[in-house]
Amino acid sequence: MIKIKRIYDSSGDEDGCRVLVDRLWPRGLSKESARVDVWMKEIAPSAILRKWFCHDTEKWEEFTKLYTRELTENKQMLLEIKRLEKEHKTVTLLYASKDTEHNQAQVLYRELKKIEASE
């Protein structure tokens, strides 16, 4: 099972393997308090894409297309998350954005579900 959670929300055993999918470490959090098992910076949007998007919801549709293209080119990282899911049963994708609907974890989740549907 793959879940999505804001990294600032409380953590629990039900999170399984906690995977941070941000390129930058979340502000104000120590590594201990974040309880991150794996930090996958490489699967986050490129620095150029992240800066361009800047959490502007008017750019969401285009951001989704561009980030999906980046993910397609980074298939190994997607497969690594699927491997973690098999190993831990549950993987929680962690993100720092205040916007719970318009963030890279949502796009990543959809791409992982597509892989699951094709298996």
mmCIF file of N, CA and C in Angstrom:
data_model
loop_
_atom_site.group_PDB
_atom_site.id
_atom_site.type_symbol
_atom_site.label_atom_id
_atom_site.label_comp_id
_atom_site.label_asym_id
_atom_site.label_seq_id
_atom_site.Cartn_x
_atom_site.Cartn_y
_atom_site.Cartn_z
ATOM 1 N N MET A 1 0.845 -1.171 0.000
ATOM 2 C CA MET A 1 0.000 0.000 0.000
ATOM 3 C C MET A 1 0.898 1.244 0.000
ATOM 4 N N ILE A 2 0.531 2.202 -0.802
ATOM 5 C CA ILE A 2 1.259 3.464 -0.846
ATOM 6 C C ILE A 2 0.327 4.557 -0.354
ATOM 7 N N LYS A 3 0.857 5.383 0.553
ATOM 8 C CA LYS A 3 0.088 6.482 1.125
ATOM 9 C C LYS A 3 0.871 7.779 0.944
ATOM 10 N N ILE A 4 0.176 8.880 1.169
ATOM 11 C CA ILE A 4 0.792 10.205 1.081
ATOM 12 C C ILE A 4 0.529 10.920 2.400
ATOM 13 N N LYS A 5 1.553 11.649 2.865
ATOM 14 C CA LYS A 5 1.400 12.347 4.135
ATOM 15 C C LYS A 5 2.324 13.563 4.164
ATOM 16 N N ARG A 6 1.845 14.619 4.762
ATOM 17 C CA ARG A 6 2.696 15.796 4.956
ATOM 18 C C ARG A 6 3.701 15.472 6.059
ATOM 19 N N ILE A 7 4.946 15.784 5.841
ATOM 20 C CA ILE A 7 5.993 15.392 6.785
ATOM 21 C C ILE A 7 5.813 16.034 8.156
ATOM 22 N N TYR A 8 5.106 17.149 8.224
ATOM 23 C CA TYR A 8 4.891 17.827 9.500
ATOM 24 C C TYR A 8 3.775 17.178 10.321
ATOM 25 N N ASP A 9 3.011 16.275 9.711
ATOM 26 C CA ASP A 9 1.971 15.544 10.448
ATOM 27 C C ASP A 9 2.635 14.477 11.308
ATOM 28 N N SER A 10 1.934 14.058 12.345
ATOM 29 C CA SER A 10 2.522 13.067 13.256
ATOM 30 C C SER A 10 2.786 11.747 12.532
ATOM 31 N N SER A 11 3.852 11.094 12.949
ATOM 32 C CA SER A 11 4.217 9.809 12.349
ATOM 33 C C SER A 11 3.707 8.677 13.223
ATOM 34 N N GLY A 12 3.567 7.508 12.614
ATOM 35 C CA GLY A 12 3.113 6.343 13.359
ATOM 36 C C GLY A 12 3.560 5.069 12.681
ATOM 37 N N ASP A 13 3.416 3.968 13.375
ATOM 38 C CA ASP A 13 3.811 2.669 12.821
ATOM 39 C C ASP A 13 3.049 2.340 11.543
ATOM 40 N N GLU A 14 1.823 2.865 11.423
ATOM 41 C CA GLU A 14 1.005 2.592 10.237
ATOM 42 C C GLU A 14 1.599 3.213 8.969
ATOM 43 N N ASP A 15 2.587 4.100 9.123
ATOM 44 C CA ASP A 15 3.242 4.717 7.965
ATOM 45 C C ASP A 15 4.137 3.730 7.225
ATOM 46 N N GLY A 16 4.540 2.672 7.886
ATOM 47 C CA GLY A 16 5.472 1.733 7.255
ATOM 48 C C GLY A 16 6.790 2.413 6.971
ATOM 49 N N CYS A 17 7.297 2.259 5.766
ATOM 50 C CA CYS A 17 8.549 2.888 5.349
ATOM 51 C C CYS A 17 8.249 4.328 4.922
ATOM 52 N N ARG A 18 8.842 5.284 5.623
ATOM 53 C CA ARG A 18 8.594 6.705 5.360
ATOM 54 C C ARG A 18 9.639 7.227 4.371
ATOM 55 N N VAL A 19 9.152 7.673 3.198
ATOM 56 C CA VAL A 19 10.039 8.094 2.112
ATOM 57 C C VAL A 19 9.809 9.577 1.809
ATOM 58 N N LEU A 20 10.817 10.394 2.065
ATOM 59 C CA LEU A 20 10.745 11.815 1.745
ATOM 60 C C LEU A 20 11.005 11.993 0.257
ATOM 61 N N VAL A 21 10.079 12.665 -0.437
ATOM 62 C CA VAL A 21 10.192 12.837 -1.891
ATOM 63 C C VAL A 21 10.393 14.308 -2.276
ATOM 64 N N ASP A 22 10.974 15.082 -1.376
ATOM 65 C CA ASP A 22 11.339 16.476 -1.637
ATOM 66 C C ASP A 22 12.829 16.556 -1.945
ATOM 67 N N ARG A 23 13.205 17.501 -2.791
ATOM 68 C CA ARG A 23 14.620 17.702 -3.114
ATOM 69 C C ARG A 23 15.351 18.390 -1.961
ATOM 70 N N LEU A 24 14.645 19.260 -1.240
ATOM 71 C CA LEU A 24 15.239 20.001 -0.125
ATOM 72 C C LEU A 24 14.710 19.452 1.195
ATOM 73 N N TRP A 25 15.550 19.480 2.233
ATOM 74 C CA TRP A 25 15.112 19.022 3.552
ATOM 75 C C TRP A 25 14.080 20.013 4.096
ATOM 76 N N PRO A 26 12.988 19.527 4.698
ATOM 77 C CA PRO A 26 11.928 20.401 5.220
ATOM 78 C C PRO A 26 12.439 21.338 6.324
ATOM 79 N N ARG A 27 12.027 22.571 6.247
ATOM 80 C CA ARG A 27 12.448 23.580 7.220
ATOM 81 C C ARG A 27 11.960 23.239 8.622
ATOM 82 N N GLY A 28 12.833 23.487 9.580
ATOM 83 C CA GLY A 28 12.454 23.373 10.982
ATOM 84 C C GLY A 28 12.364 21.960 11.520
ATOM 85 N N LEU A 29 12.740 20.968 10.735
ATOM 86 C CA LEU A 29 12.664 19.578 11.196
ATOM 87 C C LEU A 29 14.061 18.983 11.316
ATOM 88 N N SER A 30 14.306 18.358 12.447
ATOM 89 C CA SER A 30 15.561 17.618 12.586
ATOM 90 C C SER A 30 15.382 16.257 11.923
ATOM 91 N N LYS A 31 16.463 15.628 11.617
ATOM 92 C CA LYS A 31 16.393 14.296 11.005
ATOM 93 C C LYS A 31 15.717 13.304 11.953
ATOM 94 N N GLU A 32 15.941 13.464 13.254
ATOM 95 C CA GLU A 32 15.334 12.556 14.235
ATOM 96 C C GLU A 32 13.819 12.747 14.311
ATOM 97 N N SER A 33 13.373 13.995 14.386
ATOM 98 C CA SER A 33 11.932 14.239 14.535
ATOM 99 C C SER A 33 11.147 13.911 13.267
ATOM 100 N N ALA A 34 11.798 13.948 12.119
ATOM 101 C CA ALA A 34 11.113 13.666 10.852
ATOM 102 C C ALA A 34 10.835 12.175 10.668
ATOM 103 N N ARG A 35 11.624 11.334 11.309
ATOM 104 C CA ARG A 35 11.483 9.877 11.196
ATOM 105 C C ARG A 35 11.417 9.417 9.730
ATOM 106 N N VAL A 36 12.344 9.894 8.937
ATOM 107 C CA VAL A 36 12.427 9.513 7.522
ATOM 108 C C VAL A 36 13.310 8.275 7.405
ATOM 109 N N ASP A 37 12.790 7.253 6.741
ATOM 110 C CA ASP A 37 13.574 6.037 6.510
ATOM 111 C C ASP A 37 14.456 6.169 5.273
ATOM 112 N N VAL A 38 13.901 6.798 4.233
ATOM 113 C CA VAL A 38 14.633 6.959 2.970
ATOM 114 C C VAL A 38 14.352 8.362 2.442
ATOM 115 N N TRP A 39 15.406 9.066 2.035
ATOM 116 C CA TRP A 39 15.243 10.384 1.411
ATOM 117 C C TRP A 39 15.590 10.220 -0.058
ATOM 118 N N MET A 40 14.561 10.279 -0.916
ATOM 119 C CA MET A 40 14.756 10.101 -2.360
ATOM 120 C C MET A 40 14.724 11.452 -3.069
ATOM 121 N N LYS A 41 15.779 12.220 -2.901
ATOM 122 C CA LYS A 41 15.879 13.525 -3.562
ATOM 123 C C LYS A 41 15.781 13.386 -5.076
ATOM 124 N N GLU A 42 16.338 12.272 -5.575
ATOM 125 C CA GLU A 42 16.435 12.080 -7.021
ATOM 126 C C GLU A 42 15.075 11.930 -7.699
ATOM 127 N N ILE A 43 14.054 11.566 -6.925
ATOM 128 C CA ILE A 43 12.732 11.380 -7.532
ATOM 129 C C ILE A 43 11.909 12.666 -7.478
ATOM 130 N N ALA A 44 12.403 13.654 -6.758
ATOM 131 C CA ALA A 44 11.712 14.943 -6.666
ATOM 132 C C ALA A 44 11.813 15.677 -8.005
ATOM 133 N N PRO A 45 10.937 16.651 -8.230
ATOM 134 C CA PRO A 45 11.045 17.443 -9.460
ATOM 135 C C PRO A 45 12.430 18.092 -9.553
ATOM 136 N N SER A 46 12.916 18.257 -10.764
ATOM 137 C CA SER A 46 14.208 18.918 -10.971
ATOM 138 C C SER A 46 14.169 20.314 -10.349
ATOM 139 N N ALA A 47 15.337 20.844 -10.042
ATOM 140 C CA ALA A 47 15.417 22.178 -9.441
ATOM 141 C C ALA A 47 14.754 23.216 -10.348
ATOM 142 N N ILE A 48 14.970 23.099 -11.641
ATOM 143 C CA ILE A 48 14.378 24.053 -12.593
ATOM 144 C C ILE A 48 12.857 23.974 -12.553
ATOM 145 N N LEU A 49 12.316 22.767 -12.574
ATOM 146 C CA LEU A 49 10.858 22.591 -12.547
ATOM 147 C C LEU A 49 10.277 23.067 -11.219
ATOM 148 N N ARG A 50 10.934 22.737 -10.128
ATOM 149 C CA ARG A 50 10.458 23.140 -8.797
ATOM 150 C C ARG A 50 10.394 24.665 -8.683
ATOM 151 N N LYS A 51 11.451 25.337 -9.143
ATOM 152 C CA LYS A 51 11.482 26.805 -9.065
ATOM 153 C C LYS A 51 10.432 27.425 -9.983
ATOM 154 N N TRP A 52 10.255 26.850 -11.166
ATOM 155 C CA TRP A 52 9.251 27.367 -12.100
ATOM 156 C C TRP A 52 7.850 27.231 -11.514
ATOM 157 N N PHE A 53 7.527 26.069 -10.964
ATOM 158 C CA PHE A 53 6.187 25.812 -10.423
ATOM 159 C C PHE A 53 5.910 26.692 -9.209
ATOM 160 N N CYS A 54 6.825 26.714 -8.274
ATOM 161 C CA CYS A 54 6.723 27.563 -7.083
ATOM 162 C C CYS A 54 5.343 27.484 -6.417
ATOM 163 N N HIS A 55 4.729 26.314 -6.461
ATOM 164 C CA HIS A 55 3.416 26.035 -5.853
ATOM 165 C C HIS A 55 2.318 26.981 -6.338
ATOM 166 N N ASP A 56 2.424 27.400 -7.597
ATOM 167 C CA ASP A 56 1.406 28.235 -8.236
ATOM 168 C C ASP A 56 0.359 27.297 -8.845
ATOM 169 N N THR A 57 -0.822 27.249 -8.247
ATOM 170 C CA THR A 57 -1.848 26.293 -8.691
ATOM 171 C C THR A 57 -2.285 26.529 -10.137
ATOM 172 N N GLU A 58 -2.088 27.734 -10.656
ATOM 173 C CA GLU A 58 -2.428 27.988 -12.060
ATOM 174 C C GLU A 58 -1.492 27.226 -13.001
ATOM 175 N N LYS A 59 -0.328 26.849 -12.504
ATOM 176 C CA LYS A 59 0.638 26.090 -13.302
ATOM 177 C C LYS A 59 0.523 24.587 -13.052
ATOM 178 N N TRP A 60 -0.432 24.155 -12.226
ATOM 179 C CA TRP A 60 -0.517 22.760 -11.798
ATOM 180 C C TRP A 60 -0.606 21.774 -12.961
ATOM 181 N N GLU A 61 -1.478 22.039 -13.909
ATOM 182 C CA GLU A 61 -1.668 21.099 -15.020
ATOM 183 C C GLU A 61 -0.368 20.912 -15.810
ATOM 184 N N GLU A 62 0.299 22.007 -16.109
ATOM 185 C CA GLU A 62 1.562 21.929 -16.851
ATOM 186 C C GLU A 62 2.653 21.281 -15.997
ATOM 187 N N PHE A 63 2.683 21.621 -14.714
ATOM 188 C CA PHE A 63 3.650 20.993 -13.800
ATOM 189 C C PHE A 63 3.470 19.480 -13.794
ATOM 190 N N THR A 64 2.222 19.036 -13.722
ATOM 191 C CA THR A 64 1.926 17.603 -13.698
ATOM 192 C C THR A 64 2.481 16.915 -14.948
ATOM 193 N N LYS A 65 2.273 17.518 -16.107
ATOM 194 C CA LYS A 65 2.785 16.940 -17.359
ATOM 195 C C LYS A 65 4.312 16.868 -17.357
ATOM 196 N N LEU A 66 4.941 17.969 -16.960
ATOM 197 C CA LEU A 66 6.403 18.027 -16.990
ATOM 198 C C LEU A 66 7.027 17.086 -15.963
ATOM 199 N N TYR A 67 6.443 17.024 -14.779
ATOM 200 C CA TYR A 67 6.991 16.138 -13.745
ATOM 201 C C TYR A 67 6.757 14.672 -14.108
ATOM 202 N N THR A 68 5.620 14.379 -14.707
ATOM 203 C CA THR A 68 5.355 13.012 -15.162
ATOM 204 C C THR A 68 6.409 12.602 -16.191
ATOM 205 N N ARG A 69 6.779 13.511 -17.067
ATOM 206 C CA ARG A 69 7.826 13.228 -18.054
ATOM 207 C C ARG A 69 9.157 12.938 -17.348
ATOM 208 N N GLU A 70 9.479 13.735 -16.330
ATOM 209 C CA GLU A 70 10.712 13.483 -15.566
ATOM 210 C C GLU A 70 10.668 12.106 -14.898
ATOM 211 N N LEU A 71 9.515 11.750 -14.351
ATOM 212 C CA LEU A 71 9.381 10.444 -13.692
ATOM 213 C C LEU A 71 9.550 9.301 -14.688
ATOM 214 N N THR A 72 9.022 9.481 -15.883
ATOM 215 C CA THR A 72 9.146 8.462 -16.927
ATOM 216 C C THR A 72 10.622 8.218 -17.255
ATOM 217 N N GLU A 73 11.403 9.287 -17.213
ATOM 218 C CA GLU A 73 12.842 9.179 -17.483
ATOM 219 C C GLU A 73 13.610 8.631 -16.277
ATOM 220 N N ASN A 74 12.944 8.535 -15.138
ATOM 221 C CA ASN A 74 13.577 8.098 -13.890
ATOM 222 C C ASN A 74 12.897 6.832 -13.368
ATOM 223 N N LYS A 75 12.619 5.921 -14.259
ATOM 224 C CA LYS A 75 11.858 4.701 -13.949
ATOM 225 C C LYS A 75 12.467 3.889 -12.803
ATOM 226 N N GLN A 76 13.800 3.869 -12.701
ATOM 227 C CA GLN A 76 14.457 3.084 -11.651
ATOM 228 C C GLN A 76 14.020 3.518 -10.257
ATOM 229 N N MET A 77 13.842 4.813 -10.053
ATOM 230 C CA MET A 77 13.426 5.302 -8.733
ATOM 231 C C MET A 77 11.985 4.884 -8.434
ATOM 232 N N LEU A 78 11.139 4.890 -9.448
ATOM 233 C CA LEU A 78 9.763 4.416 -9.257
ATOM 234 C C LEU A 78 9.774 2.946 -8.853
ATOM 235 N N LEU A 79 10.593 2.171 -9.535
ATOM 236 C CA LEU A 79 10.684 0.746 -9.221
ATOM 237 C C LEU A 79 11.266 0.517 -7.828
ATOM 238 N N GLU A 80 12.140 1.410 -7.387
ATOM 239 C CA GLU A 80 12.694 1.299 -6.036
ATOM 240 C C GLU A 80 11.594 1.506 -4.984
ATOM 241 N N ILE A 81 10.693 2.430 -5.225
ATOM 242 C CA ILE A 81 9.573 2.624 -4.291
ATOM 243 C C ILE A 81 8.685 1.389 -4.283
ATOM 244 N N LYS A 82 8.434 0.822 -5.448
ATOM 245 C CA LYS A 82 7.629 -0.408 -5.507
ATOM 246 C C LYS A 82 8.335 -1.551 -4.763
ATOM 247 N N ARG A 83 9.663 -1.612 -4.857
ATOM 248 C CA ARG A 83 10.422 -2.625 -4.124
ATOM 249 C C ARG A 83 10.268 -2.419 -2.613
ATOM 250 N N LEU A 84 10.340 -1.166 -2.179
ATOM 251 C CA LEU A 84 10.158 -0.857 -0.754
ATOM 252 C C LEU A 84 8.758 -1.249 -0.288
ATOM 253 N N GLU A 85 7.781 -1.047 -1.165
ATOM 254 C CA GLU A 85 6.405 -1.428 -0.827
ATOM 255 C C GLU A 85 6.308 -2.940 -0.610
ATOM 256 N N LYS A 86 6.931 -3.706 -1.480
ATOM 257 C CA LYS A 86 6.904 -5.171 -1.321
ATOM 258 C C LYS A 86 7.596 -5.591 -0.031
ATOM 259 N N GLU A 87 8.685 -4.923 0.289
ATOM 260 C CA GLU A 87 9.463 -5.268 1.481
ATOM 261 C C GLU A 87 8.753 -4.870 2.776
ATOM 262 N N HIS A 88 8.152 -3.687 2.800
ATOM 263 C CA HIS A 88 7.580 -3.139 4.036
ATOM 264 C C HIS A 88 6.052 -3.193 4.090
ATOM 265 N N LYS A 89 5.417 -3.585 3.016
ATOM 266 C CA LYS A 89 3.951 -3.636 2.885
ATOM 267 C C LYS A 89 3.328 -2.245 2.724
ATOM 268 N N THR A 90 3.817 -1.267 3.486
ATOM 269 C CA THR A 90 3.295 0.094 3.383
ATOM 270 C C THR A 90 4.450 1.063 3.191
ATOM 271 N N VAL A 91 4.277 1.982 2.235
ATOM 272 C CA VAL A 91 5.224 3.070 2.012
ATOM 273 C C VAL A 91 4.429 4.364 2.091
ATOM 274 N N THR A 92 4.929 5.307 2.865
ATOM 275 C CA THR A 92 4.291 6.616 2.946
ATOM 276 C C THR A 92 5.199 7.643 2.288
ATOM 277 N N LEU A 93 4.680 8.283 1.240
ATOM 278 C CA LEU A 93 5.403 9.339 0.535
ATOM 279 C C LEU A 93 5.240 10.623 1.336
ATOM 280 N N LEU A 94 6.345 11.213 1.742
ATOM 281 C CA LEU A 94 6.324 12.415 2.568
ATOM 282 C C LEU A 94 6.697 13.638 1.747
ATOM 283 N N TYR A 95 5.972 14.730 1.970
ATOM 284 C CA TYR A 95 6.247 15.998 1.288
ATOM 285 C C TYR A 95 6.087 17.125 2.302
ATOM 286 N N ALA A 96 6.655 18.282 2.031
ATOM 287 C CA ALA A 96 6.614 19.398 2.970
ATOM 288 C C ALA A 96 5.592 20.477 2.604
ATOM 289 N N SER A 97 5.140 20.516 1.390
ATOM 290 C CA SER A 97 4.241 21.573 0.922
ATOM 291 C C SER A 97 3.017 21.736 1.817
ATOM 292 N N LYS A 98 2.586 22.983 1.979
ATOM 293 C CA LYS A 98 1.351 23.244 2.734
ATOM 294 C C LYS A 98 0.124 22.833 1.925
ATOM 295 N N ASP A 99 0.255 22.838 0.612
ATOM 296 C CA ASP A 99 -0.852 22.482 -0.278
ATOM 297 C C ASP A 99 -0.920 20.960 -0.394
ATOM 298 N N THR A 100 -1.969 20.393 0.163
ATOM 299 C CA THR A 100 -2.088 18.930 0.196
ATOM 300 C C THR A 100 -2.569 18.338 -1.132
ATOM 301 N N GLU A 101 -3.056 19.165 -2.041
ATOM 302 C CA GLU A 101 -3.571 18.672 -3.320
ATOM 303 C C GLU A 101 -2.623 18.907 -4.490
ATOM 304 N N HIS A 102 -1.851 19.972 -4.432
ATOM 305 C CA HIS A 102 -0.988 20.361 -5.550
ATOM 306 C C HIS A 102 0.477 20.251 -5.128
ATOM 307 N N ASN A 103 0.969 19.024 -5.099
ATOM 308 C CA ASN A 103 2.367 18.797 -4.743
ATOM 309 C C ASN A 103 2.874 17.563 -5.485
ATOM 310 N N GLN A 104 4.185 17.410 -5.525
ATOM 311 C CA GLN A 104 4.778 16.334 -6.318
ATOM 312 C C GLN A 104 4.401 14.951 -5.820
ATOM 313 N N ALA A 105 4.119 14.797 -4.531
ATOM 314 C CA ALA A 105 3.748 13.472 -4.010
ATOM 315 C C ALA A 105 2.457 12.979 -4.660
ATOM 316 N N GLN A 106 1.539 13.884 -4.969
ATOM 317 C CA GLN A 106 0.286 13.498 -5.629
ATOM 318 C C GLN A 106 0.564 12.939 -7.028
ATOM 319 N N VAL A 107 1.445 13.604 -7.762
ATOM 320 C CA VAL A 107 1.791 13.153 -9.116
ATOM 321 C C VAL A 107 2.524 11.820 -9.042
ATOM 322 N N LEU A 108 3.463 11.727 -8.132
ATOM 323 C CA LEU A 108 4.230 10.494 -7.945
ATOM 324 C C LEU A 108 3.313 9.331 -7.575
ATOM 325 N N TYR A 109 2.377 9.579 -6.688
ATOM 326 C CA TYR A 109 1.411 8.553 -6.273
ATOM 327 C C TYR A 109 0.638 8.018 -7.487
ATOM 328 N N ARG A 110 0.162 8.934 -8.334
ATOM 329 C CA ARG A 110 -0.587 8.520 -9.538
ATOM 330 C C ARG A 110 0.278 7.661 -10.458
ATOM 331 N N GLU A 111 1.525 8.039 -10.620
ATOM 332 C CA GLU A 111 2.419 7.259 -11.485
ATOM 333 C C GLU A 111 2.681 5.873 -10.894
ATOM 334 N N LEU A 112 2.820 5.785 -9.591
ATOM 335 C CA LEU A 112 3.021 4.486 -8.939
ATOM 336 C C LEU A 112 1.779 3.613 -9.078
ATOM 337 N N LYS A 113 0.604 4.219 -9.021
ATOM 338 C CA LYS A 113 -0.644 3.466 -9.198
ATOM 339 C C LYS A 113 -0.753 2.930 -10.625
ATOM 340 N N LYS A 114 -0.255 3.681 -11.607
ATOM 341 C CA LYS A 114 -0.260 3.199 -12.992
ATOM 342 C C LYS A 114 0.619 1.959 -13.124
ATOM 343 N N ILE A 115 1.764 1.969 -12.469
ATOM 344 C CA ILE A 115 2.651 0.798 -12.498
ATOM 345 C C ILE A 115 1.939 -0.390 -11.871
ATOM 346 N N GLU A 116 1.283 -0.149 -10.753
ATOM 347 C CA GLU A 116 0.553 -1.212 -10.047
ATOM 348 C C GLU A 116 -0.530 -1.809 -10.939
ATOM 349 N N ALA A 117 -1.247 -0.960 -11.657
ATOM 350 C CA ALA A 117 -2.336 -1.429 -12.523
ATOM 351 C C ALA A 117 -1.810 -2.264 -13.691
ATOM 352 N N SER A 118 -0.584 -1.996 -14.112
ATOM 353 C CA SER A 118 -0.027 -2.730 -15.251
ATOM 354 C C SER A 118 0.677 -4.031 -14.844
ATOM 355 N N GLU A 119 0.807 -4.272 -13.544
ATOM 356 C CA GLU A 119 1.476 -5.506 -13.071
ATOM 357 C C GLU A 119 0.561 -6.699 -13.139
#
